[in-house]
Amino acid sequence: MNLNTPIRKAIGHRAIELVLGDITQQHVDAIINAANCRLAGGGGVDGAIHRAGGPSIMAETRRLYPDGCPTGSAVITSAGNLAAMYIVHAVGPVWNGGQRGEETLLASAYESSLRLADEHDCQSVAMPALSTGAYRYPLEDAARVAIATSAAFLSQLDASRPLVLVRFVLFSPDALAAFQQALA
Ligand code: ADP
């Protein structure tokens, strides 16, 4: 398998794409961030986005959302120096064995993110594998939820809406393989 070739699945005239890479380098309308519920900044993909995007993203986040963002939902800011219009800060669940509503919360974090991107007339979004880093959600399970939620969202969108591309940007070959299996 050539890991540099995007894997793509059409859903009507829209598509889900899988690529291996760094989400901060994506040229899309909205980049989804894996934030924490205090929107306090952290490591992983959040650290990378704030480093690459510059301090204006955190300044705006603090000003607009001083109370943070509940797990399973998302908020939106501009994207600082990144080649995107928006950052959607999504809060996925911490994995606690699977009996604490993790699946519902993860699906809700993806759905809230896509809804916000759609409400802001985005044509394309890049998403990371929410909750699969510091939050320890098992990769295969997380991939299934991510793909199923995104496919369902794209399927029910009104034909007139501009969102045509959901690109998952995976940071390791293992993550790419898990998403590829979920997409198949
Ligand atoms: P969470 O706390 O939601 O688990 P993390 O940022 O720790 O968030 O990890 C989420 C996923 O993002 C992990 O699979 C991690 O490998 C991946 N990741 C980390 N940095 C990047 C990046 N620059 N681009 C894309 N994915 C990334």
Coordinates of N, CA, C and O and ligand atoms in Angstrom, one line a residue:
M1 N 0.8 -1.2 0.0 CA 0.0 0.0 0.0 C 0.9 1.3 0.0 O 1.8 1.4 0.8
N2 N 0.6 2.2 -0.9 CA 1.3 3.5 -0.9 C 0.6 4.4 0.1 O -0.5 4.9 -0.1
L3 N 1.3 4.7 1.2 CA 0.7 5.5 2.3 C 0.5 7.0 1.9 O -0.2 7.7 2.6
N4 N 1.1 7.4 0.8 CA 0.9 8.8 0.4 C -0.2 9.0 -0.5 O -0.6 10.2 -0.8
T5 N -0.9 8.0 -1.0 CA -2.0 8.1 -1.8 C -3.3 8.2 -1.0 O -3.5 7.3 -0.2
P6 N -4.1 9.2 -1.1 CA -5.3 9.3 -0.3 C -6.2 8.1 -0.6 O -6.4 7.7 -1.7
I7 N -6.9 7.6 0.5 CA -7.9 6.6 0.3 C -9.2 7.3 0.4 O -9.4 8.2 1.2
R8 N -10.1 7.0 -0.5 CA -11.3 7.8 -0.7 C -12.6 7.0 -0.8 O -12.5 6.0 -1.5
K9 N -13.6 7.4 -0.2 CA -14.9 6.7 -0.4 C -16.0 7.8 -0.7 O -16.1 8.7 0.1
A10 N -16.7 7.6 -1.8 CA -17.7 8.6 -2.2 C -19.0 8.3 -1.4 O -19.3 7.1 -1.2
I11 N -19.6 9.4 -1.0 CA -21.0 9.3 -0.5 C -21.8 10.3 -1.3 O -21.8 11.5 -1.0
G12 N -22.4 9.8 -2.3 CA -23.1 10.7 -3.2 C -22.0 11.6 -3.9 O -21.0 11.0 -4.3
H13 N -22.2 12.9 -3.9 CA -21.2 13.8 -4.6 C -20.2 14.2 -3.5 O -19.4 15.1 -3.8
R14 N -20.3 13.7 -2.3 CA -19.3 14.1 -1.2 C -18.4 12.9 -1.0 O -18.5 11.8 -1.6
A15 N -17.3 13.1 -0.2 CA -16.4 12.0 0.0 C -15.7 12.1 1.4 O -15.6 13.2 2.0
I16 N -15.4 10.9 1.9 CA -14.5 10.8 3.1 C -13.1 10.3 2.6 O -13.0 9.4 1.7
E17 N -12.1 11.0 3.0 CA -10.7 10.7 2.6 C -9.9 10.3 3.8 O -10.1 10.9 4.9
L18 N -8.9 9.5 3.6 CA -7.9 9.1 4.7 C -6.5 9.4 4.2 O -6.2 9.0 3.1
V19 N -5.8 10.2 4.9 CA -4.4 10.4 4.6 C -3.5 10.3 5.8 O -4.0 10.5 6.9
L20 N -2.2 9.9 5.6 CA -1.3 9.9 6.7 C -0.6 11.3 6.7 O -0.2 11.8 5.6
G21 N -0.5 12.0 7.8 CA 0.1 13.3 7.8 C -0.1 14.1 9.0 O -0.6 13.6 10.0
D22 N 0.3 15.4 8.9 CA 0.2 16.3 10.0 C -1.0 17.3 9.7 O -1.0 17.9 8.7
I23 N -1.9 17.3 10.6 CA -3.2 18.1 10.3 C -2.9 19.6 10.2 O -3.7 20.3 9.5
T24 N -1.8 20.1 10.8 CA -1.5 21.5 10.7 C -1.2 21.9 9.3 O -1.1 23.1 9.0
Q25 N -0.8 21.0 8.4 CA -0.4 21.3 7.1 C -1.5 21.2 6.0 O -1.3 21.3 4.8
Q26 N -2.7 21.0 6.5 CA -3.8 20.8 5.6 C -4.4 22.1 5.0 O -4.6 23.0 5.8
H27 N -4.7 22.1 3.8 CA -5.3 23.2 3.1 C -6.8 22.9 3.0 O -7.3 22.3 2.0
V28 N -7.6 23.2 4.0 CA -9.0 22.9 4.0 C -9.7 24.1 4.7 O -9.0 25.0 5.3
D29 N -11.0 24.2 4.6 CA -11.7 25.3 5.3 C -11.7 25.2 6.8 O -11.6 26.3 7.4
A30 N -11.8 24.0 7.3 CA -11.8 23.9 8.8 C -10.9 22.7 9.2 O -11.0 21.6 8.6
I31 N -10.1 23.0 10.2 CA -9.3 21.9 10.9 C -9.9 21.6 12.2 O -10.2 22.6 13.0
I32 N -10.2 20.4 12.5 CA -10.8 20.0 13.8 C -9.6 19.7 14.7 O -8.7 19.0 14.4
N33 N -9.7 20.2 16.0 CA -8.7 20.1 17.0 C -9.3 19.1 18.1 O -10.4 19.1 18.4
A34 N -8.4 18.3 18.6 CA -8.7 17.5 19.8 C -8.4 18.2 21.1 O -7.3 18.2 21.6
A35 N -9.4 19.0 21.6 CA -9.2 19.9 22.7 C -9.6 19.2 24.0 O -10.2 18.1 24.0
N36 N -9.3 19.8 25.1 CA -9.9 19.3 26.4 C -11.0 20.3 26.8 O -11.2 21.3 26.3
C37 N -11.8 19.8 27.8 CA -13.0 20.5 28.1 C -12.8 21.9 28.7 O -13.7 22.8 28.7
R38 N -11.6 22.2 29.2 CA -11.3 23.5 29.7 C -10.8 24.4 28.5 O -10.6 25.6 28.7
L39 N -10.6 23.8 27.4 CA -10.0 24.5 26.2 C -8.7 25.1 26.6 O -8.3 26.2 26.2
A40 N -7.9 24.4 27.5 CA -6.8 25.0 28.1 C -5.5 24.8 27.3 O -4.5 25.4 27.7
G41 N -5.5 24.1 26.3 CA -4.3 23.9 25.5 C -3.6 22.6 26.2 O -3.7 22.4 27.4
G42 N -3.0 21.8 25.3 CA -2.4 20.6 25.8 C -1.3 20.1 24.8 O -0.7 20.9 24.1
G43 N -1.0 18.9 24.9 CA 0.0 18.3 24.0 C -0.7 17.8 22.7 O -1.7 18.3 22.3
G44 N -0.1 16.8 22.1 CA -0.7 16.1 21.0 C -1.1 17.0 19.9 O -0.4 18.0 19.6
V45 N -2.2 16.8 19.3 CA -2.7 17.6 18.1 C -3.0 19.0 18.5 O -2.7 19.9 17.8
D46 N -3.5 19.2 19.7 CA -3.8 20.5 20.2 C -2.5 21.4 20.3 O -2.5 22.5 19.8
G47 N -1.5 20.8 20.9 CA -0.2 21.6 21.0 C 0.3 21.9 19.6 O 0.8 23.1 19.4
A48 N 0.2 21.0 18.7 CA 0.7 21.2 17.3 C -0.1 22.3 16.6 O 0.5 23.2 16.0
I49 N -1.4 22.3 16.8 CA -2.2 23.4 16.2 C -1.9 24.7 16.8 O -1.8 25.7 16.0
H50 N -1.8 24.8 18.1 CA -1.6 26.2 18.7 C -0.1 26.6 18.3 O 0.1 27.8 18.1
R51 N 0.8 25.7 18.3 CA 2.2 26.1 17.9 C 2.2 26.7 16.5 O 2.8 27.7 16.2
A52 N 1.6 25.9 15.6 CA 1.6 26.3 14.1 C 0.7 27.5 13.9 O 1.0 28.3 13.0
G53 N -0.4 27.6 14.6 CA -1.4 28.6 14.3 C -1.1 30.0 15.0 O -1.6 31.0 14.5
G54 N -0.2 29.9 16.0 CA 0.1 31.2 16.7 C -0.9 31.5 17.9 O -1.9 30.8 18.0
P55 N -0.5 32.5 18.7 CA -1.3 32.8 19.9 C -2.7 33.3 19.7 O -3.5 33.3 20.7
S56 N -3.0 33.8 18.5 CA -4.3 34.4 18.4 C -5.4 33.4 18.6 O -6.6 33.7 19.0
I57 N -5.2 32.1 18.3 CA -6.2 31.1 18.4 C -6.6 30.9 19.9 O -7.8 30.9 20.3
M58 N -5.6 30.8 20.8 CA -5.9 30.7 22.2 C -6.5 32.0 22.7 O -7.4 31.9 23.6
A59 N -6.0 33.1 22.3 CA -6.6 34.4 22.8 C -8.1 34.4 22.4 O -8.9 34.8 23.3
E60 N -8.4 34.1 21.2 CA -9.9 34.1 20.8 C -10.7 33.0 21.6 O -11.8 33.3 22.0
T61 N -10.1 31.9 21.8 CA -10.8 30.8 22.5 C -11.1 31.3 23.9 O -12.2 31.1 24.4
R62 N -10.1 31.9 24.6 CA -10.4 32.4 26.0 C -11.4 33.4 26.0 O -12.3 33.5 26.9
R63 N -11.4 34.3 25.0 CA -12.4 35.4 25.0 C -13.8 34.9 24.7 O -14.8 35.3 25.4
L64 N -13.9 34.0 23.7 CA -15.3 33.6 23.3 C -15.8 32.5 24.2 O -17.1 32.4 24.4
Y65 N -15.0 31.6 24.8 CA -15.4 30.4 25.5 C -14.7 30.3 26.9 O -14.0 29.3 27.1
P66 N -14.9 31.3 27.7 CA -14.2 31.3 29.0 C -14.6 30.1 29.9 O -13.8 29.7 30.8
D67 N -15.7 29.5 29.7 CA -16.2 28.4 30.5 C -15.8 27.1 29.9 O -16.2 26.0 30.4
G68 N -15.1 27.1 28.8 CA -14.7 25.8 28.2 C -15.8 25.2 27.3 O -16.6 26.0 26.8
C69 N -15.7 23.9 27.1 CA -16.7 23.2 26.2 C -16.9 21.8 26.8 O -16.0 21.1 27.0
P70 N -18.2 21.5 26.9 CA -18.5 20.1 27.5 C -18.0 19.0 26.6 O -17.9 19.1 25.4
T71 N -17.6 17.9 27.2 CA -17.2 16.7 26.5 C -18.4 16.3 25.6 O -19.5 16.3 26.0
G72 N -18.0 15.9 24.3 CA -19.0 15.5 23.4 C -19.5 16.7 22.5 O -20.4 16.5 21.7
S73 N -19.0 17.9 22.7 CA -19.4 19.0 21.9 C -18.2 19.7 21.3 O -17.0 19.3 21.5
A74 N -18.4 20.9 20.7 CA -17.3 21.6 20.0 C -17.6 23.1 19.9 O -18.8 23.5 20.0
V75 N -16.6 23.8 19.7 CA -16.7 25.3 19.5 C -15.8 25.7 18.4 O -14.9 24.9 18.0
I76 N -16.0 26.9 17.8 CA -15.2 27.3 16.6 C -14.5 28.6 16.8 O -15.1 29.5 17.5
T77 N -13.3 28.7 16.3 CA -12.6 30.0 16.3 C -12.0 30.2 14.9 O -12.0 29.2 14.0
S78 N -11.3 31.3 14.7 CA -10.5 31.5 13.4 C -9.2 30.6 13.6 O -9.0 30.0 14.6
A79 N -8.4 30.6 12.5 CA -7.3 29.7 12.4 C -5.9 30.3 12.5 O -5.0 29.6 12.2
G80 N -5.8 31.5 12.9 CA -4.5 32.1 13.0 C -3.7 32.0 11.7 O -4.2 32.3 10.7
N81 N -2.5 31.5 11.9 CA -1.6 31.4 10.7 C -1.8 30.2 9.9 O -1.0 30.0 8.9
L82 N -2.7 29.3 10.2 CA -2.9 28.1 9.5 C -3.6 28.4 8.2 O -4.4 29.3 8.0
A83 N -3.4 27.5 7.2 CA -4.1 27.6 5.9 C -5.5 27.1 5.9 O -5.9 26.2 5.2
A84 N -6.3 27.6 6.9 CA -7.7 27.2 7.0 C -8.4 28.4 7.5 O -7.8 29.4 7.9
M85 N -9.7 28.4 7.4 CA -10.5 29.6 7.8 C -10.8 29.4 9.3 O -10.9 30.4 10.1
Y86 N -11.1 28.2 9.7 CA -11.6 27.9 11.1 C -10.8 26.8 11.7 O -10.4 25.8 11.1
I87 N -10.8 26.9 13.1 CA -10.4 25.7 13.9 C -11.7 25.3 14.7 O -12.3 26.2 15.3
V88 N -12.1 24.1 14.6 CA -13.2 23.6 15.4 C -12.6 22.8 16.6 O -11.8 21.8 16.3
H89 N -12.8 23.3 17.8 CA -12.2 22.6 19.0 C -13.2 21.6 19.5 O -14.2 22.0 20.1
A90 N -12.9 20.3 19.3 CA -13.9 19.3 19.7 C -13.3 18.6 20.9 O -12.1 18.3 21.0
V91 N -14.2 18.3 21.8 CA -13.8 17.6 23.1 C -14.4 16.2 23.1 O -15.6 15.9 23.3
G92 N -13.5 15.2 22.8 CA -13.8 13.8 22.9 C -13.7 13.3 24.3 O -13.1 14.0 25.2
P93 N -14.2 12.1 24.6 CA -14.2 11.6 25.9 C -12.8 10.9 26.3 O -12.1 10.4 25.4
V94 N -12.5 10.9 27.5 CA -11.4 10.1 28.0 C -11.9 8.6 28.1 O -13.1 8.4 28.5
W95 N -11.1 7.7 27.6 CA -11.6 6.3 27.6 C -11.5 5.7 29.1 O -10.5 5.9 29.7
N96 N -12.6 5.2 29.5 CA -12.7 4.6 30.9 C -13.2 3.2 30.9 O -13.9 2.8 31.8
G97 N -12.9 2.4 29.8 CA -13.3 1.1 29.8 C -14.5 0.8 28.9 O -14.9 -0.3 28.6
G98 N -15.2 1.9 28.5 CA -16.3 1.8 27.5 C -17.7 1.8 28.1 O -18.7 1.8 27.3
Q99 N -17.8 1.8 29.4 CA -19.1 1.7 30.0 C -19.6 3.0 30.5 O -20.6 3.1 31.3
R100 N -18.9 4.1 30.1 CA -19.3 5.4 30.6 C -19.7 6.4 29.5 O -19.4 7.6 29.6
G101 N -20.4 5.8 28.5 CA -20.9 6.6 27.5 C -19.9 7.1 26.5 O -20.2 8.1 25.7
E102 N -18.7 6.5 26.5 CA -17.6 7.0 25.6 C -18.0 7.0 24.1 O -17.7 8.0 23.4
E103 N -18.7 6.0 23.7 CA -19.0 5.9 22.3 C -20.0 7.0 21.9 O -19.8 7.7 20.8
T104 N -21.0 7.2 22.7 CA -22.0 8.3 22.4 C -21.3 9.7 22.4 O -21.6 10.5 21.6
L105 N -20.4 9.9 23.4 CA -19.7 11.1 23.5 C -18.8 11.4 22.3 O -18.6 12.5 21.8
L106 N -18.1 10.3 21.9 CA -17.2 10.4 20.7 C -18.0 10.8 19.5 O -17.6 11.7 18.7
A107 N -19.1 10.0 19.2 CA -19.9 10.3 18.1 C -20.4 11.8 18.1 O -20.4 12.5 17.1
S108 N -20.8 12.2 19.3 CA -21.3 13.5 19.5 C -20.3 14.6 19.2 O -20.6 15.7 18.6
A109 N -19.0 14.3 19.6 CA -17.9 15.3 19.3 C -17.7 15.4 17.8 O -17.6 16.5 17.3
Y110 N -17.7 14.3 17.1 CA -17.6 14.4 15.6 C -18.8 15.1 15.0 O -18.6 15.9 14.1
E111 N -20.0 14.7 15.5 CA -21.2 15.3 14.8 C -21.3 16.8 15.1 O -21.6 17.6 14.2
S112 N -21.0 17.2 16.3 CA -21.0 18.7 16.6 C -20.0 19.4 15.8 O -20.2 20.5 15.3
S113 N -18.8 18.8 15.6 CA -17.8 19.4 14.7 C -18.2 19.6 13.3 O -18.1 20.7 12.7
L114 N -18.8 18.6 12.8 CA -19.3 18.6 11.4 C -20.4 19.6 11.2 O -20.5 20.4 10.3
R115 N -21.3 19.7 12.2 CA -22.4 20.6 12.2 C -21.9 22.1 12.2 O -22.4 22.9 11.4
L116 N -20.9 22.3 13.1 CA -20.4 23.7 13.1 C -19.7 24.1 11.8 O -19.9 25.2 11.3
A117 N -19.0 23.1 11.2 CA -18.3 23.4 9.9 C -19.4 23.7 8.8 O -19.3 24.6 8.0
D118 N -20.4 22.9 8.9 CA -21.5 23.1 7.9 C -22.2 24.4 8.1 O -22.4 25.2 7.1
E119 N -22.5 24.8 9.4 CA -23.1 26.1 9.6 C -22.2 27.2 9.2 O -22.8 28.3 9.0
H120 N -20.9 27.0 9.1 CA -20.0 28.1 8.6 C -19.7 27.9 7.2 O -18.7 28.5 6.7
D121 N -20.5 27.1 6.5 CA -20.4 27.0 5.0 C -19.1 26.4 4.5 O -18.6 26.8 3.4
C122 N -18.5 25.6 5.3 CA -17.2 25.0 4.9 C -17.5 24.0 3.8 O -18.5 23.2 3.8
Q123 N -16.5 23.9 2.9 CA -16.6 22.9 1.8 C -15.7 21.7 2.2 O -16.0 20.6 1.7
S124 N -14.7 21.9 3.0 CA -13.8 20.8 3.3 C -13.3 20.9 4.8 O -13.1 22.0 5.3
V125 N -13.2 19.8 5.4 CA -12.7 19.7 6.8 C -11.6 18.6 6.9 O -11.7 17.6 6.2
A126 N -10.7 18.9 7.8 CA -9.7 17.9 8.2 C -9.9 17.5 9.7 O -10.0 18.4 10.5
M127 N -9.9 16.2 9.9 CA -10.2 15.7 11.3 C -9.1 14.8 11.8 O -8.6 14.0 11.0
P128 N -8.7 14.9 13.0 CA -7.7 13.9 13.6 C -8.6 12.8 14.2 O -9.8 12.8 14.2
A129 N -7.9 11.8 14.7 CA -8.5 10.6 15.4 C -8.7 11.1 16.8 O -7.9 10.8 17.7
L130 N -9.9 11.8 17.1 CA -10.2 12.3 18.4 C -10.1 11.2 19.5 O -10.5 10.1 19.2
S131 N -9.6 11.6 20.6 CA -9.5 10.7 21.8 C -8.6 9.6 21.8 O -8.5 8.8 22.7
T132 N -7.8 9.4 20.6 CA -7.0 8.2 20.5 C -5.6 8.4 21.0 O -4.8 7.4 20.9
G133 N -5.3 9.6 21.5 CA -3.9 9.8 22.0 C -3.9 9.8 23.5 O -4.1 8.7 24.1
A134 N -3.8 10.9 24.1 CA -3.7 11.0 25.6 C -5.0 10.5 26.2 O -5.0 10.0 27.4
Y135 N -6.1 10.5 25.5 CA -7.4 10.0 26.1 C -7.6 8.5 25.9 O -8.7 8.0 26.3
R136 N -6.7 7.8 25.2 CA -6.6 6.3 25.2 C -7.8 5.6 24.7 O -8.0 4.4 25.0
Y137 N -8.6 6.2 23.8 CA -9.7 5.4 23.2 C -9.1 4.4 22.3 O -8.3 4.7 21.4
P138 N -9.5 3.1 22.3 CA -8.9 2.1 21.5 C -9.1 2.5 20.0 O -10.2 2.9 19.6
L139 N -8.0 2.4 19.2 CA -8.0 2.9 17.9 C -9.1 2.3 17.0 O -9.8 3.0 16.2
E140 N -9.2 1.0 17.0 CA -10.2 0.3 16.1 C -11.6 0.8 16.4 O -12.4 1.1 15.5
D141 N -11.9 0.9 17.7 CA -13.3 1.3 18.1 C -13.5 2.8 17.7 O -14.5 3.2 17.2
A142 N -12.5 3.6 18.0 CA -12.6 5.0 17.7 C -12.8 5.2 16.2 O -13.5 6.1 15.7
A143 N -12.0 4.4 15.4 CA -12.1 4.6 13.9 C -13.5 4.3 13.4 O -14.1 5.0 12.6
R144 N -14.1 3.2 14.0 CA -15.5 2.8 13.6 C -16.5 4.0 13.9 O -17.3 4.3 13.0
V145 N -16.4 4.5 15.0 CA -17.3 5.6 15.4 C -17.0 6.9 14.5 O -18.0 7.5 14.1
A146 N -15.8 7.2 14.3 CA -15.5 8.3 13.5 C -16.0 8.2 12.0 O -16.7 9.1 11.5
I147 N -15.8 7.0 11.4 CA -16.3 6.8 10.1 C -17.8 6.8 10.0 O -18.4 7.4 9.1
A148 N -18.4 6.0 10.9 CA -19.9 5.9 10.9 C -20.5 7.2 11.1 O -21.5 7.5 10.4
T149 N -20.0 8.0 12.0 CA -20.7 9.3 12.3 C -20.5 10.2 11.1 O -21.5 10.9 10.8
S150 N -19.3 10.3 10.5 CA -19.1 11.2 9.4 C -19.9 10.7 8.2 O -20.5 11.6 7.5
A151 N -20.0 9.4 7.9 CA -20.8 9.0 6.8 C -22.2 9.3 7.0 O -22.9 9.7 6.0
A152 N -22.7 9.1 8.2 CA -24.2 9.4 8.4 C -24.4 10.9 8.3 O -25.4 11.3 7.7
F153 N -23.5 11.7 8.8 CA -23.7 13.1 8.7 C -23.7 13.6 7.2 O -24.6 14.3 6.8
L154 N -22.8 13.1 6.4 CA -22.7 13.5 5.0 C -24.0 13.0 4.2 O -24.5 13.7 3.4
S155 N -24.4 11.8 4.6 CA -25.6 11.2 3.9 C -26.9 12.0 4.1 O -27.7 12.1 3.2
Q156 N -27.0 12.6 5.3 CA -28.3 13.3 5.6 C -28.2 14.8 5.3 O -29.2 15.5 5.4
L157 N -27.1 15.3 4.8 CA -27.0 16.7 4.5 C -27.8 17.1 3.3 O -27.9 16.3 2.3
D158 N -28.5 18.2 3.3 CA -29.2 18.7 2.2 C -28.3 18.8 1.0 O -27.2 19.3 1.1
A159 N -28.8 18.5 -0.2 CA -28.0 18.5 -1.4 C -27.4 19.9 -1.7 O -26.3 20.0 -2.3
S160 N -28.0 20.9 -1.2 CA -27.5 22.3 -1.5 C -26.4 22.7 -0.6 O -25.7 23.7 -0.8
R161 N -26.0 21.9 0.5 CA -25.0 22.3 1.4 C -23.6 22.2 0.8 O -23.4 21.2 0.0
P162 N -22.7 23.1 1.1 CA -21.4 23.0 0.3 C -20.4 22.0 0.8 O -19.4 21.7 0.1
L163 N -20.6 21.4 2.0 CA -19.5 20.5 2.5 C -19.4 19.2 1.6 O -20.3 18.4 1.5
V164 N -18.2 19.1 1.0 CA -18.1 17.9 0.1 C -16.9 17.0 0.5 O -16.8 15.9 0.0
L165 N -16.1 17.5 1.4 CA -14.9 16.6 1.8 C -14.7 16.6 3.3 O -14.5 17.6 3.9
V166 N -14.7 15.3 3.8 CA -14.2 15.1 5.2 C -12.9 14.3 5.1 O -12.9 13.1 4.6
R167 N -11.8 14.9 5.5 CA -10.5 14.2 5.3 C -10.0 13.9 6.7 O -9.7 14.8 7.5
F168 N -9.8 12.6 7.0 CA -9.2 12.2 8.3 C -7.7 12.2 8.1 O -7.2 11.6 7.1
V169 N -7.0 13.0 8.9 CA -5.5 13.1 8.8 C -4.9 12.3 10.0 O -5.0 12.6 11.1
L170 N -4.4 11.1 9.6 CA -3.9 10.1 10.6 C -2.4 10.3 10.8 O -1.7 10.5 9.8
F171 N -2.0 10.1 12.0 CA -0.6 10.5 12.4 C 0.3 9.3 12.4 O 1.5 9.5 12.6
S172 N -0.2 8.1 12.2 CA 0.7 6.9 12.2 C 0.1 5.9 11.3 O -1.1 5.9 11.0
P173 N 0.9 5.0 10.7 CA 0.4 3.9 9.9 C -0.7 3.1 10.6 O -1.6 2.6 9.9
D174 N -0.5 2.8 11.9 CA -1.5 2.0 12.6 C -2.9 2.7 12.6 O -3.9 2.1 12.4
A175 N -2.9 4.0 12.8 CA -4.1 4.8 12.8 C -4.7 4.8 11.4 O -5.9 4.5 11.2
L176 N -3.9 4.9 10.4 CA -4.4 4.9 9.0 C -5.0 3.5 8.7 O -6.1 3.4 8.1
A177 N -4.4 2.4 9.2 CA -4.9 1.1 8.9 C -6.2 0.9 9.6 O -7.1 0.3 9.0
A178 N -6.3 1.4 10.8 CA -7.6 1.2 11.6 C -8.7 1.9 10.9 O -9.9 1.4 10.7
F179 N -8.5 3.1 10.4 CA -9.5 3.9 9.7 C -9.8 3.3 8.3 O -11.0 3.3 7.9
Q180 N -8.8 2.7 7.7 CA -9.0 2.1 6.4 C -9.9 0.9 6.6 O -10.9 0.7 5.8
Q181 N -9.7 0.1 7.6 CA -10.6 -1.0 7.9 C -12.0 -0.6 8.2 O -13.0 -1.2 7.7
A182 N -12.1 0.5 8.9 CA -13.5 1.0 9.3 C -14.2 1.5 8.0 O -15.4 1.4 7.9
L183 N -13.5 2.1 7.1 CA -14.1 2.6 5.9 C -14.5 1.5 4.9 O -15.4 1.7 4.1
A184 N -13.8 0.4 5.0 CA -14.1 -0.7 4.0 C -15.4 -1.4 4.2 O -16.0 -1.3 5.2
Ligands
ADP1 P1 -6.8 13.2 22.7 O1 -6.5 13.9 24.0 O2 -8.2 13.5 22.2 O3 -6.5 11.7 22.8 P2 -4.3 13.7 21.3 O4 -3.9 14.9 20.6 O5 -3.5 13.2 22.4 O6 -5.8 13.9 21.6 O7 -4.4 12.5 20.2 C1 -5.4 12.4 19.2 C2 -4.8 11.8 17.9 O8 -4.1 12.8 17.2 C3 -3.7 10.7 18.2 O9 -4.0 9.6 17.3 C4 -2.4 11.4 17.8 O10 -1.5 10.4 17.3 C5 -2.8 12.3 16.7 N1 -2.0 13.5 16.4 C6 -1.0 14.0 17.2 N2 -0.4 15.1 16.5 C7 -1.0 15.1 15.3 C8 -0.9 16.0 14.2 N3 0.0 17.0 14.1 N4 -1.7 15.7 13.1 C9 -2.6 14.8 13.1 N5 -2.8 13.9 14.2 C10 -2.0 14.1 15.3

